[in-house]
Coordinates of C-alpha atoms and ligand atoms in Angstrom, one line a residue:
M20 CA -15.4 80.8 -107.0
S21 CA -19.1 80.1 -107.4
E22 CA -20.4 76.4 -106.6
A23 CA -22.1 76.6 -110.2
E24 CA -18.6 77.8 -111.7
G25 CA -16.8 75.1 -110.1
L26 CA -18.8 72.2 -111.5
R27 CA -17.7 73.9 -114.5
E28 CA -14.1 74.2 -113.7
Y29 CA -14.9 70.5 -112.7
Y30 CA -16.1 69.1 -115.3
A31 CA -13.4 71.5 -118.2
Q32 CA -10.3 69.2 -115.8
R33 CA -12.0 66.1 -116.4
A34 CA -12.8 66.1 -120.0
N35 CA -10.4 64.2 -121.3
E36 CA -11.0 61.5 -118.7
Y37 CA -14.3 61.8 -118.8
D38 CA -15.2 59.0 -120.6
R39 CA -13.9 56.3 -118.5
I40 CA -17.1 56.6 -116.4
Y41 CA -18.2 54.7 -119.2
Q42 CA -16.2 51.1 -118.9
K43 CA -17.4 50.6 -115.6
P44 CA -17.8 46.9 -116.2
E45 CA -20.2 46.0 -113.9
R46 CA -22.7 49.0 -115.7
Q47 CA -22.1 48.1 -119.3
A48 CA -25.4 45.4 -119.6
D49 CA -27.6 48.8 -118.6
L50 CA -25.6 51.0 -120.8
R51 CA -26.3 48.7 -123.8
Q52 CA -30.0 48.7 -122.9
L53 CA -30.0 53.1 -122.8
E54 CA -28.2 53.0 -125.7
T55 CA -30.4 50.7 -127.7
W56 CA -33.4 52.8 -126.1
L57 CA -33.2 55.8 -126.3
P58 CA -32.6 57.0 -130.0
G59 CA -36.4 55.7 -130.1
Q60 CA -38.1 58.3 -127.9
F61 CA -36.0 61.2 -130.7
G62 CA -37.4 59.5 -134.2
G63 CA -38.0 63.0 -136.5
R64 CA -37.6 65.8 -133.7
H65 CA -35.4 68.7 -133.1
V66 CA -33.8 67.3 -130.5
L67 CA -32.2 70.1 -127.7
E68 CA -29.2 68.4 -125.4
I69 CA -28.6 70.3 -122.5
A70 CA -25.6 69.5 -120.5
G71 CA -24.3 66.9 -122.9
G72 CA -20.4 67.0 -122.2
T73 CA -18.5 64.7 -124.5
G74 CA -21.8 63.6 -126.8
Y75 CA -21.9 60.3 -125.0
W76 CA -25.1 59.9 -125.7
S77 CA -25.1 62.6 -128.5
Q78 CA -23.6 59.5 -131.0
F79 CA -26.8 57.9 -130.2
I80 CA -29.2 59.8 -130.8
A81 CA -28.2 62.2 -133.6
P82 CA -28.5 59.0 -136.5
A83 CA -32.2 58.9 -135.1
C84 CA -34.0 62.4 -135.3
A85 CA -34.5 65.5 -138.0
S86 CA -31.4 67.9 -136.1
L87 CA -29.2 67.6 -132.8
T88 CA -28.5 71.4 -131.7
L89 CA -25.7 69.6 -128.3
T90 CA -25.4 72.3 -126.2
D91 CA -22.9 71.9 -123.0
G92 CA -21.3 75.2 -119.8
T93 CA -18.4 74.0 -120.9
L94 CA -16.2 74.2 -124.3
E95 CA -13.5 71.6 -123.4
P96 CA -16.3 68.6 -123.5
L97 CA -17.8 70.3 -126.0
E98 CA -14.8 69.8 -128.1
I99 CA -14.5 65.6 -127.7
A100 CA -18.1 65.8 -128.6
R101 CA -16.8 67.9 -132.2
N102 CA -15.3 64.4 -132.9
R103 CA -17.7 62.1 -132.3
V104 CA -21.4 62.9 -133.0
F105 CA -21.8 63.5 -136.6
G106 CA -24.6 64.3 -138.6
R107 CA -27.7 66.9 -138.1
V108 CA -25.8 69.0 -135.2
V109 CA -24.5 71.9 -134.0
F110 CA -22.1 72.1 -130.9
L111 CA -23.1 75.5 -128.4
Q112 CA -21.5 76.6 -125.6
A113 CA -24.7 77.0 -123.1
D114 CA -25.8 77.7 -119.4
A115 CA -28.1 74.7 -119.2
Y116 CA -30.3 78.1 -116.6
A117 CA -30.0 80.2 -119.2
L118 CA -30.7 79.3 -122.6
S119 CA -31.3 82.3 -125.2
P120 CA -33.5 81.8 -127.4
D121 CA -31.1 82.4 -130.1
L122 CA -30.9 78.6 -129.5
G123 CA -34.7 78.3 -131.3
S124 CA -37.6 76.2 -130.6
F125 CA -38.0 72.6 -130.3
D126 CA -39.6 69.4 -130.1
A127 CA -37.6 67.0 -127.7
A128 CA -34.7 67.3 -125.4
F129 CA -32.8 65.4 -123.2
A130 CA -30.3 66.0 -120.4
G131 CA -27.9 63.4 -119.0
F132 CA -26.7 63.1 -115.8
W133 CA -27.3 67.0 -115.8
I134 CA -30.5 66.5 -112.9
S135 CA -28.4 64.9 -110.2
H136 CA -26.1 68.0 -110.5
V137 CA -29.0 70.8 -110.2
P138 CA -29.4 72.0 -106.8
I139 CA -32.4 71.5 -105.7
E140 CA -33.2 75.0 -105.5
R141 CA -32.7 75.6 -108.4
R142 CA -34.5 72.7 -110.6
H143 CA -37.3 75.3 -111.1
D144 CA -35.5 77.9 -112.9
F145 CA -33.9 75.5 -114.8
M146 CA -36.8 74.2 -115.7
V147 CA -38.3 77.7 -116.8
S148 CA -35.2 78.0 -118.7
L149 CA -35.7 75.0 -120.3
H150 CA -39.6 75.0 -121.3
A151 CA -39.0 78.5 -122.9
R152 CA -37.1 76.7 -125.7
L153 CA -39.3 73.5 -126.1
R154 CA -42.4 73.2 -128.5
P155 CA -46.0 72.3 -127.4
D156 CA -46.5 68.4 -127.3
A157 CA -42.5 67.7 -127.3
V158 CA -41.6 65.1 -125.7
V159 CA -38.3 65.1 -122.9
V160 CA -36.3 62.6 -121.5
F161 CA -34.1 63.2 -119.1
M162 CA -31.7 60.1 -117.6
D163 CA -29.2 59.7 -114.6
N164 CA -28.0 57.3 -111.5
R165 CA -29.2 55.5 -109.8
Y166 CA -26.9 55.8 -105.8
V167 CA -25.7 52.0 -105.7
A168 CA -23.8 51.2 -102.8
G169 CA -20.2 49.5 -103.8
S170 CA -20.1 51.5 -107.4
S171 CA -21.0 55.1 -107.1
T172 CA -18.8 57.5 -105.3
P173 CA -19.8 57.2 -101.5
I174 CA -22.0 60.3 -100.2
A175 CA -19.5 62.7 -98.4
E176 CA -22.1 65.5 -96.6
T177 CA -26.1 66.6 -97.3
D178 CA -26.3 70.4 -96.7
A179 CA -29.9 71.9 -95.0
A180 CA -31.5 71.9 -98.2
G181 CA -31.2 68.3 -98.6
N182 CA -28.6 68.3 -101.7
T183 CA -25.9 66.0 -101.6
Y184 CA -22.1 66.3 -101.6
Q185 CA -19.4 63.5 -103.0
I186 CA -15.6 64.5 -102.7
R187 CA -14.1 63.3 -106.5
V188 CA -10.9 62.7 -107.2
L189 CA -9.4 63.5 -110.8
E190 CA -6.0 61.5 -112.2
D191 CA -3.9 64.9 -111.6
G192 CA -4.6 64.0 -108.2
S193 CA -6.9 67.2 -107.2
R194 CA -10.0 67.2 -105.0
H195 CA -13.2 68.5 -106.0
R196 CA -16.4 68.6 -103.4
I197 CA -19.0 68.1 -106.4
L198 CA -22.8 68.3 -106.1
K199 CA -24.8 65.3 -107.0
N200 CA -28.4 64.7 -106.3
F201 CA -29.8 61.5 -106.2
P202 CA -34.0 62.0 -106.6
D203 CA -36.0 59.3 -106.7
E204 CA -39.0 59.9 -109.1
A205 CA -41.7 61.5 -106.5
Q206 CA -39.4 64.7 -106.7
M207 CA -39.1 64.5 -110.2
Q208 CA -42.7 64.4 -110.5
A209 CA -42.9 67.3 -107.9
M210 CA -39.8 69.4 -110.6
I211 CA -41.3 69.4 -113.4
G212 CA -44.8 69.9 -111.8
E213 CA -46.8 72.4 -114.1
F214 CA -45.0 71.9 -116.9
G215 CA -45.5 68.5 -118.0
E216 CA -48.4 65.4 -118.2
E217 CA -47.2 62.7 -115.4
G218 CA -44.1 61.5 -116.2
V219 CA -42.4 57.9 -117.0
W220 CA -39.9 56.7 -114.6
R221 CA -38.0 54.1 -115.2
E222 CA -35.1 51.9 -113.7
T223 CA -32.7 50.0 -114.4
E224 CA -29.9 48.2 -112.2
Y225 CA -27.4 51.5 -111.9
F226 CA -29.4 54.3 -113.5
W227 CA -33.3 55.8 -113.8
T228 CA -34.9 57.1 -117.0
F229 CA -37.7 60.4 -117.1
Q230 CA -39.6 61.3 -119.5
Y231 CA -42.5 63.5 -120.4
R232 CA -44.3 65.7 -122.4
N233 CA -44.7 69.4 -122.4
P234 CA -48.6 69.9 -122.3
C235 CA -50.3 71.6 -125.4
P236 CA -51.4 75.0 -124.6
Ligands
SAM4 C1 -22.5 64.8 -115.7 S1 -21.9 65.5 -117.3 C2 -23.2 64.8 -118.2 C3 -22.2 64.8 -119.8 C4 -22.9 64.1 -120.2 N1 -24.6 64.7 -120.7 C5 -23.1 62.7 -120.3 O1 -24.2 61.6 -119.4 O2 -22.2 62.0 -120.3 C6 -21.9 67.0 -117.0 C7 -21.8 68.1 -117.9 O3 -22.9 69.1 -117.1 C8 -22.0 70.0 -118.1 N2 -22.5 71.6 -117.4 C9 -21.7 72.5 -115.8 N3 -22.6 72.9 -115.8 C10 -23.5 72.9 -116.9 C11 -24.1 74.4 -116.6 N4 -24.8 75.4 -115.8 N5 -24.6 74.4 -118.0 C12 -24.6 74.1 -119.3 N6 -23.9 72.6 -118.6 C13 -23.0 72.8 -117.5 C14 -20.2 69.6 -117.7 O4 -19.8 70.5 -118.8 C15 -20.6 69.0 -117.5 O5 -20.2 68.2 -119.6

């Protein structure tokens, strides 16, 4: 099984317990702040959500945007999202690295806790896939974890490319080696490269957000 297949399999198995990550007591203040901030970035826009999972963030975005296309590479979390996210929303299985033209084109995109799972050597592939679906001047927002000792799962390993890995244990006791990177602002600016105007990086104690615009030709 490839690493990408292993990641999808892990999230399929984790779907029913996934939302517990949003119950960590120490993260609650940051979450309330981001839940308030995020929808305002998408007012009136047609939003493509990448790796939307169980729809935790989608439930806040959907009421603010003109439409939401909630995609994920795995069906199990999408089934949970279907019962949680309402409004002008479509739910579709889609590989973030191969976003089909059939999805349409969008003037906004959001990916929460996805960039951390993109291997450094695949960041460019992901950006090519995403930007093929974006209209000029589209707004893009990424959100992810900061590494916080005592709250984050420890890093078990670093490979030659600089990717970091965690050993994660699910409720059934199964253990999974999962690629989980913690990019800083410089890495995110480098990742958007030719794809965006200079991005805006923000940090809370436990999370970061990074937003930029697709340049007009
Ligand atoms: C950390 S979860 C994030 C879920 C959601 N965005 C959130 O913030 O709660 C990562 C998600 O990536 C999805 N995923 C894994 N590989 C993928 C791929 N190749 N394309 C799209 N989604 C993928 C998983 O199914 C999982 O739902």
